Amino acid sequence: MSFRRLLTRIRRRGTVRLGLVPVSQLESNPAAKGAWRATGDDPQFACATSGYPLSGGWYRVDLDFEPLDDKISAPQLYFDYGEGLSEARSAVLSFVKPNAVRHTGIVLLAKNTISVRFDPAIASCEFRVRRLRIRRVSRTAAALRMLRAVHARYAQLNERRLFFSRSLRNLARRGGLGSFATWLYESYLERNAEQLSYERWVKLFDRRSERFDAAALAVRSQRPLPRFSVLIPTFNTPERWLRRCLDSVLAQTYPHWELCIADDASDRPHVRKVLAEYAARDSRVRYVVRPERGHISATSNSALTLARGDYVALLDHDDELHPEALQAMAEAIVENPRLKLLYSDEDKIDAHGVRFEPYFKADWNLDLLRGHNCFSHLGVYSLELMRSVGGFREGLEGSQDWDLIFRCAERVGPGAIGHVPRVLYHWRAIPGSTALAPGEKSYAHVSAMRAIGEHLARTESNAQVLELPGLSGTFRVRHTLPSPPPLVSIVIPTRDRVSLLRQCVESIVDKTTYPRYEIVIIDNGSVEPATAEYLAGLADRLFIKVIRDNGPFNYPRLNNRAVAAAKGSVICLLNNDIEVITPEWLDEMASQALRPDIGAVGAMLYYPNDTIQHAGVVTGVHGVAAHVYSGMPRGYPGHLGRARIVQSMSSVTAACLVVRRKLYEQVGGLDEKLAVAFNDIDFCLRLGAAGYRNLWTPFAELYHHESASRGLEDTPEKQARFFHEIRFMRERWTGVLEADPAYNPNFTLYGEPFTLAFPPAEPRSKALVAGRYANTEREASLTSRLRRASGDDPIELVLQTEE
């Protein structure tokens, strides 16, 4: 027997062959072997075999895959670890290149896997797939391959030194090649999947109108269309970026604009030459040159003197506008003529024109704006409003636009502020720019702190702005408690599992710094002697009250009954599986809840392994609602730092929720028709409907040993109740769940929150949600379909172990 044949026989031992069976949105092309057509944006192959489960570990993927048209494919593998298929348990095969046929990369199966699904594309397209081979590899082999890939990406961006410093720092901190491989995989995904995902998203969905119909918009408006004055302050701008900036204005599809430029006495001769050239080219371009330097506030005011439009759009001298930026703003104004302030989403653009790091923003969110500047860019202001507040203030350079937003918003209120959820502004990220490193201009950080502090002095006398160490340009606003502080009633439903209750109560007593609270425990039919003994022992503590309730478990009823027996003017709903981390947790939550416009306040909750369990809730995701950043490590910044900033959220979990008693009673407490699930979401939405803003703060941190005393939804009765509660929520909050103002329609409604939607839901619609339910039903029948699956010529998926 030849050596090659012997080696082949050895390698085939333990091989599992699977057939790729089309599940949805796929049509075969009989004219070409292995050719397929994706008929929608969610085509799926199920991988059928009798060889499951696949053991967890590192795998090398070899894929023969060839796009047959110029559309984006973005193949992806989904792994079911016994918890169902979801975006969180998937791997984008970002190593698939558009101009190649054979592709190789690394994936990690985090646990034993009971099924695999292969999604070949994210939009309608044609492709050929012939072979998908997955082979088990060692950690070392996986690390070496990923190391080469990540290094190549850093090298492409001229960041080799940064690559080596980060590699060494993480290797030293975590220790050992195995742990280092885990960090490397995170970098591998970040450097490939996320960025390539956004690049694909831009190519697929950042489509531009073939023609702008100004006449049709004028008919809709029934008044003159708005005219925009685009303000650009310049100073020694490199010619390349200055031309790119000016060209982006001249390329606008919307014709009613003027370009108002003020140069801050640049000493580089090309600046004045370029400005004169563009002014001669288009009569809408006008400029002035200041006789002496005044910095950006003074220069922006000089540009403002040239403005004759209805609205002002701010553009930095090296950034770019999307071609439809002013068109989109004009359409928003026509739709809602009350708008005086408008802002858009944005991204960054590098020296090579590559767009990255999009900021898909929330709708108007005052507390988030106090934490970081989520308004700029693109910011558009009523010219009359801007002049009425005095334009830009000198002395606040670097954050002059942030200060301007506060002063304008204080004048008009939230009803006149609009958000256009499109990326209309590209922020230049080059060395020395704040886009690339916010700490590049420390004076901007100091100015921002002053702008926020003076805004607070004008609007809220009992608040102060604090810096967040290591987070330049990001701040915390602390609200002062009244003296004396109000009594807070901490309501804790419980049933047996006395170790959890003891941990909860003792952590409150031992760590909480808030001076006035009582604990109201409502025991729902505990039967364990140890529980009875512990509850009896609490009678000696005057600030603890125990109530008995032997009825069936109904979380709202238990809380409503306990609140009725409580004495405090502030209520804290707390699960019995909560453990306090930060001593000031209740000071922070109560001080926020006492603000007159605030409804419910939620906390940062972690699982015991220091991963995030709750950082606020977004509605519409997965049909009703989902926790954001769940499973991410403690300290994770979130989307553009949002996991580190106080902000309005549509909902927060009642596992730890603080609200004024008056508001709790005003909206009728928790709805007892929602016995277990979504009652907190419903409660928060009713507070929102009553005109209050719900808030989430990362500065109250607690552990959550989630639902440990209640158990899982693991019986037909519990599952039937759960689906009834889903239907209840969808009927009561039709049209509300899918339009969460703290979220963005460019984010998914069916995967992990704050990940890109393919395609974006714009506008959000009931039809999209209904489509997701259809997908859920399809997932439910996947196992039985796999068992029946067989094909005359199945594509093979080969798994084998590499020593």
PDB file of C-alpha atoms in Angstrom, residues 475-637:
ATOM      1  CA  PHE A 475     -18.859  61.840  30.672  1.00  0.00           C
ATOM      2  CA  ARG A 476     -21.117  60.968  33.569  1.00  0.00           C
ATOM      3  CA  VAL A 477     -23.768  63.257  35.020  1.00  0.00           C
ATOM      4  CA  ARG A 478     -24.392  62.652  38.723  1.00  0.00           C
ATOM      5  CA  HIS A 479     -27.645  63.900  40.233  1.00  0.00           C
ATOM      6  CA  THR A 480     -27.725  64.948  43.862  1.00  0.00           C
ATOM      7  CA  LEU A 481     -30.202  63.366  46.264  1.00  0.00           C
ATOM      8  CA  PRO A 482     -32.462  65.676  48.305  1.00  0.00           C
ATOM      9  CA  SER A 483     -31.857  66.055  52.020  1.00  0.00           C
ATOM     10  CA  PRO A 484     -33.227  64.064  53.642  1.00  0.00           C
ATOM     11  CA  PRO A 485     -33.494  61.400  50.921  1.00  0.00           C
ATOM     12  CA  PRO A 486     -36.887  59.674  50.510  1.00  0.00           C
ATOM     13  CA  LEU A 487     -37.610  56.231  51.904  1.00  0.00           C
ATOM     14  CA  VAL A 488     -37.035  53.527  49.277  1.00  0.00           C
ATOM     15  CA  SER A 489     -39.019  50.284  49.588  1.00  0.00           C
ATOM     16  CA  ILE A 490     -37.037  47.362  48.137  1.00  0.00           C
ATOM     17  CA  VAL A 491     -39.599  44.729  47.087  1.00  0.00           C
ATOM     18  CA  ILE A 492     -38.309  41.143  46.758  1.00  0.00           C
ATOM     19  CA  PRO A 493     -40.549  38.237  45.658  1.00  0.00           C
ATOM     20  CA  THR A 494     -39.106  34.831  46.643  1.00  0.00           C
ATOM     21  CA  ARG A 495     -39.782  31.117  46.806  1.00  0.00           C
ATOM     22  CA  ASP A 496     -37.400  28.746  48.634  1.00  0.00           C
ATOM     23  CA  ARG A 497     -33.743  28.676  47.487  1.00  0.00           C
ATOM     24  CA  VAL A 498     -32.892  30.441  50.732  1.00  0.00           C
ATOM     25  CA  SER A 499     -29.219  30.713  49.810  1.00  0.00           C
ATOM     26  CA  LEU A 500     -30.136  33.115  47.024  1.00  0.00           C
ATOM     27  CA  LEU A 501     -32.410  35.210  49.204  1.00  0.00           C
ATOM     28  CA  ARG A 502     -29.841  35.359  52.002  1.00  0.00           C
ATOM     29  CA  GLN A 503     -27.148  36.444  49.534  1.00  0.00           C
ATOM     30  CA  CYS A 504     -29.469  39.133  48.148  1.00  0.00           C
ATOM     31  CA  VAL A 505     -30.560  40.536  51.506  1.00  0.00           C
ATOM     32  CA  GLU A 506     -27.136  40.433  53.135  1.00  0.00           C
ATOM     33  CA  SER A 507     -25.478  42.116  50.147  1.00  0.00           C
ATOM     34  CA  ILE A 508     -28.022  44.932  50.431  1.00  0.00           C
ATOM     35  CA  VAL A 509     -27.475  45.311  54.174  1.00  0.00           C
ATOM     36  CA  ASP A 510     -23.679  45.009  54.039  1.00  0.00           C
ATOM     37  CA  LYS A 511     -22.947  47.147  50.980  1.00  0.00           C
ATOM     38  CA  THR A 512     -25.718  49.668  50.306  1.00  0.00           C
ATOM     39  CA  THR A 513     -24.754  53.239  51.179  1.00  0.00           C
ATOM     40  CA  TYR A 514     -28.232  54.726  50.656  1.00  0.00           C
ATOM     41  CA  PRO A 515     -29.342  55.777  54.154  1.00  0.00           C
ATOM     42  CA  ARG A 516     -33.146  55.244  54.106  1.00  0.00           C
ATOM     43  CA  TYR A 517     -34.639  52.016  52.838  1.00  0.00           C
ATOM     44  CA  GLU A 518     -36.879  49.179  53.908  1.00  0.00           C
ATOM     45  CA  ILE A 519     -37.013  45.638  52.520  1.00  0.00           C
ATOM     46  CA  VAL A 520     -40.396  44.060  51.778  1.00  0.00           C
ATOM     47  CA  ILE A 521     -40.104  40.311  51.073  1.00  0.00           C
ATOM     48  CA  ILE A 522     -43.154  38.562  49.636  1.00  0.00           C
ATOM     49  CA  ASP A 523     -42.844  34.782  49.996  1.00  0.00           C
ATOM     50  CA  ASN A 524     -44.711  32.852  47.307  1.00  0.00           C
ATOM     51  CA  GLY A 525     -45.377  29.490  48.902  1.00  0.00           C
ATOM     52  CA  SER A 526     -41.948  28.405  50.125  1.00  0.00           C
ATOM     53  CA  VAL A 527     -41.955  24.890  51.603  1.00  0.00           C
ATOM     54  CA  GLU A 528     -38.339  24.304  52.577  1.00  0.00           C
ATOM     55  CA  PRO A 529     -37.713  24.441  56.358  1.00  0.00           C
ATOM     56  CA  ALA A 530     -34.513  26.410  55.891  1.00  0.00           C
ATOM     57  CA  THR A 531     -36.442  29.159  54.107  1.00  0.00           C
ATOM     58  CA  ALA A 532     -39.040  29.345  56.869  1.00  0.00           C
ATOM     59  CA  GLU A 533     -36.312  29.547  59.485  1.00  0.00           C
ATOM     60  CA  TYR A 534     -34.473  32.348  57.670  1.00  0.00           C
ATOM     61  CA  LEU A 535     -37.647  34.390  57.112  1.00  0.00           C
ATOM     62  CA  ALA A 536     -38.603  34.004  60.765  1.00  0.00           C
ATOM     63  CA  GLY A 537     -35.184  35.276  61.768  1.00  0.00           C
ATOM     64  CA  LEU A 538     -35.678  38.444  59.715  1.00  0.00           C
ATOM     65  CA  ALA A 539     -38.512  39.499  62.022  1.00  0.00           C
ATOM     66  CA  ASP A 540     -35.941  40.943  64.422  1.00  0.00           C
ATOM     67  CA  ARG A 541     -34.899  43.509  61.811  1.00  0.00           C
ATOM     68  CA  LEU A 542     -37.284  46.445  61.997  1.00  0.00           C
ATOM     69  CA  PHE A 543     -36.607  47.588  58.433  1.00  0.00           C
ATOM     70  CA  ILE A 544     -37.563  44.188  56.935  1.00  0.00           C
ATOM     71  CA  LYS A 545     -41.153  43.066  56.433  1.00  0.00           C
ATOM     72  CA  VAL A 546     -42.222  39.582  55.282  1.00  0.00           C
ATOM     73  CA  ILE A 547     -45.566  38.947  53.523  1.00  0.00           C
ATOM     74  CA  ARG A 548     -46.971  35.493  52.737  1.00  0.00           C
ATOM     75  CA  ASP A 549     -48.694  34.642  49.423  1.00  0.00           C
ATOM     76  CA  ASN A 550     -49.522  31.011  48.667  1.00  0.00           C
ATOM     77  CA  GLY A 551     -51.206  31.583  45.309  1.00  0.00           C
ATOM     78  CA  PRO A 552     -49.813  30.418  41.953  1.00  0.00           C
ATOM     79  CA  PHE A 553     -46.738  32.260  40.729  1.00  0.00           C
ATOM     80  CA  ASN A 554     -47.714  35.583  39.197  1.00  0.00           C
ATOM     81  CA  TYR A 555     -44.842  38.060  39.279  1.00  0.00           C
ATOM     82  CA  PRO A 556     -46.968  41.196  38.790  1.00  0.00           C
ATOM     83  CA  ARG A 557     -49.456  40.185  41.498  1.00  0.00           C
ATOM     84  CA  LEU A 558     -46.681  39.525  43.998  1.00  0.00           C
ATOM     85  CA  ASN A 559     -45.032  42.868  43.338  1.00  0.00           C
ATOM     86  CA  ASN A 560     -48.303  44.810  43.302  1.00  0.00           C
ATOM     87  CA  ARG A 561     -49.296  43.325  46.666  1.00  0.00           C
ATOM     88  CA  ALA A 562     -45.887  44.077  48.177  1.00  0.00           C
ATOM     89  CA  VAL A 563     -45.911  47.654  46.866  1.00  0.00           C
ATOM     90  CA  ALA A 564     -49.330  48.179  48.438  1.00  0.00           C
ATOM     91  CA  ALA A 565     -47.859  47.133  51.804  1.00  0.00           C
ATOM     92  CA  ALA A 566     -44.710  49.235  51.397  1.00  0.00           C
ATOM     93  CA  LYS A 567     -44.201  52.641  53.021  1.00  0.00           C
ATOM     94  CA  GLY A 568     -41.657  54.262  50.704  1.00  0.00           C
ATOM     95  CA  SER A 569     -42.331  57.016  48.161  1.00  0.00           C
ATOM     96  CA  VAL A 570     -39.782  55.310  45.910  1.00  0.00           C
ATOM     97  CA  ILE A 571     -40.121  51.651  44.910  1.00  0.00           C
ATOM     98  CA  CYS A 572     -37.275  49.302  43.973  1.00  0.00           C
ATOM     99  CA  LEU A 573     -38.367  46.034  42.372  1.00  0.00           C
ATOM    100  CA  LEU A 574     -35.620  43.477  42.993  1.00  0.00           C
ATOM    101  CA  ASN A 575     -35.336  39.786  42.177  1.00  0.00           C
ATOM    102  CA  ASN A 576     -34.269  37.453  44.975  1.00  0.00           C
ATOM    103  CA  ASP A 577     -31.317  36.312  42.846  1.00  0.00           C
ATOM    104  CA  ILE A 578     -29.692  39.758  42.750  1.00  0.00           C
ATOM    105  CA  GLU A 579     -26.416  40.482  44.529  1.00  0.00           C
ATOM    106  CA  VAL A 580     -25.141  44.028  45.090  1.00  0.00           C
ATOM    107  CA  ILE A 581     -21.725  44.984  43.642  1.00  0.00           C
ATOM    108  CA  THR A 582     -21.435  48.778  43.835  1.00  0.00           C
ATOM    109  CA  PRO A 583     -22.357  50.254  47.223  1.00  0.00           C
ATOM    110  CA  GLU A 584     -23.803  53.413  45.609  1.00  0.00           C
ATOM    111  CA  TRP A 585     -26.218  51.449  43.415  1.00  0.00           C
ATOM    112  CA  LEU A 586     -29.357  52.732  45.125  1.00  0.00           C
ATOM    113  CA  ASP A 587     -28.044  56.303  45.445  1.00  0.00           C
ATOM    114  CA  GLU A 588     -27.535  56.357  41.686  1.00  0.00           C
ATOM    115  CA  MET A 589     -30.869  54.776  40.761  1.00  0.00           C
ATOM    116  CA  ALA A 590     -32.959  56.777  43.238  1.00  0.00           C
ATOM    117  CA  SER A 591     -31.354  60.096  42.249  1.00  0.00           C
ATOM    118  CA  GLN A 592     -32.239  59.396  38.612  1.00  0.00           C
ATOM    119  CA  ALA A 593     -35.778  58.208  39.419  1.00  0.00           C
ATOM    120  CA  LEU A 594     -36.508  61.406  41.386  1.00  0.00           C
ATOM    121  CA  ARG A 595     -36.043  63.562  38.272  1.00  0.00           C
ATOM    122  CA  PRO A 596     -39.536  64.823  37.315  1.00  0.00           C
ATOM    123  CA  ASP A 597     -39.470  63.569  33.699  1.00  0.00           C
ATOM    124  CA  ILE A 598     -38.021  60.119  34.458  1.00  0.00           C
ATOM    125  CA  GLY A 599     -40.108  56.951  34.772  1.00  0.00           C
ATOM    126  CA  ALA A 600     -38.375  53.630  35.479  1.00  0.00           C
ATOM    127  CA  VAL A 601     -34.621  53.367  36.061  1.00  0.00           C
ATOM    128  CA  GLY A 602     -32.692  50.172  35.308  1.00  0.00           C
ATOM    129  CA  ALA A 603     -29.234  48.962  36.307  1.00  0.00           C
ATOM    130  CA  MET A 604     -26.215  47.196  34.821  1.00  0.00           C
ATOM    131  CA  LEU A 605     -26.602  43.507  35.682  1.00  0.00           C
ATOM    132  CA  TYR A 606     -23.922  40.853  35.257  1.00  0.00           C
ATOM    133  CA  TYR A 607     -23.997  37.095  35.285  1.00  0.00           C
ATOM    134  CA  PRO A 608     -21.772  35.600  38.026  1.00  0.00           C
ATOM    135  CA  ASN A 609     -19.008  35.078  35.413  1.00  0.00           C
ATOM    136  CA  ASP A 610     -18.787  38.871  34.897  1.00  0.00           C
ATOM    137  CA  THR A 611     -20.512  38.945  31.532  1.00  0.00           C
ATOM    138  CA  ILE A 612     -23.368  41.347  30.873  1.00  0.00           C
ATOM    139  CA  GLN A 613     -26.888  40.109  31.542  1.00  0.00           C
ATOM    140  CA  HIS A 614     -28.742  43.435  31.237  1.00  0.00           C
ATOM    141  CA  ALA A 615     -27.654  46.791  29.876  1.00  0.00           C
ATOM    142  CA  GLY A 616     -31.115  47.976  28.941  1.00  0.00           C
ATOM    143  CA  VAL A 617     -33.786  46.488  26.695  1.00  0.00           C
ATOM    144  CA  VAL A 618     -34.662  47.274  23.078  1.00  0.00           C
ATOM    145  CA  THR A 619     -38.123  46.436  21.809  1.00  0.00           C
ATOM    146  CA  GLY A 620     -39.047  44.761  18.537  1.00  0.00           C
ATOM    147  CA  VAL A 621     -36.045  42.434  18.545  1.00  0.00           C
ATOM    148  CA  HIS A 622     -37.061  38.762  18.453  1.00  0.00           C
ATOM    149  CA  GLY A 623     -40.687  39.812  18.148  1.00  0.00           C
ATOM    150  CA  VAL A 624     -41.073  41.592  21.498  1.00  0.00           C
ATOM    151  CA  ALA A 625     -37.836  42.679  23.185  1.00  0.00           C
ATOM    152  CA  ALA A 626     -34.249  41.706  23.922  1.00  0.00           C
ATOM    153  CA  HIS A 627     -31.501  42.617  26.377  1.00  0.00           C
ATOM    154  CA  VAL A 628     -28.599  44.458  24.779  1.00  0.00           C
ATOM    155  CA  TYR A 629     -24.948  43.330  24.927  1.00  0.00           C
ATOM    156  CA  SER A 630     -25.966  40.164  26.774  1.00  0.00           C
ATOM    157  CA  GLY A 631     -22.988  37.832  27.180  1.00  0.00           C
ATOM    158  CA  MET A 632     -20.354  40.502  26.527  1.00  0.00           C
ATOM    159  CA  PRO A 633     -17.552  40.897  29.109  1.00  0.00           C
ATOM    160  CA  ARG A 634     -17.732  43.383  31.940  1.00  0.00           C
ATOM    161  CA  GLY A 635     -16.344  46.701  30.754  1.00  0.00           C
ATOM    162  CA  TYR A 636     -17.528  46.150  27.179  1.00  0.00           C
ATOM    163  CA  PRO A 637     -18.093  49.634  25.701  1.00  0.00           C
TER     164      PRO A 637
END
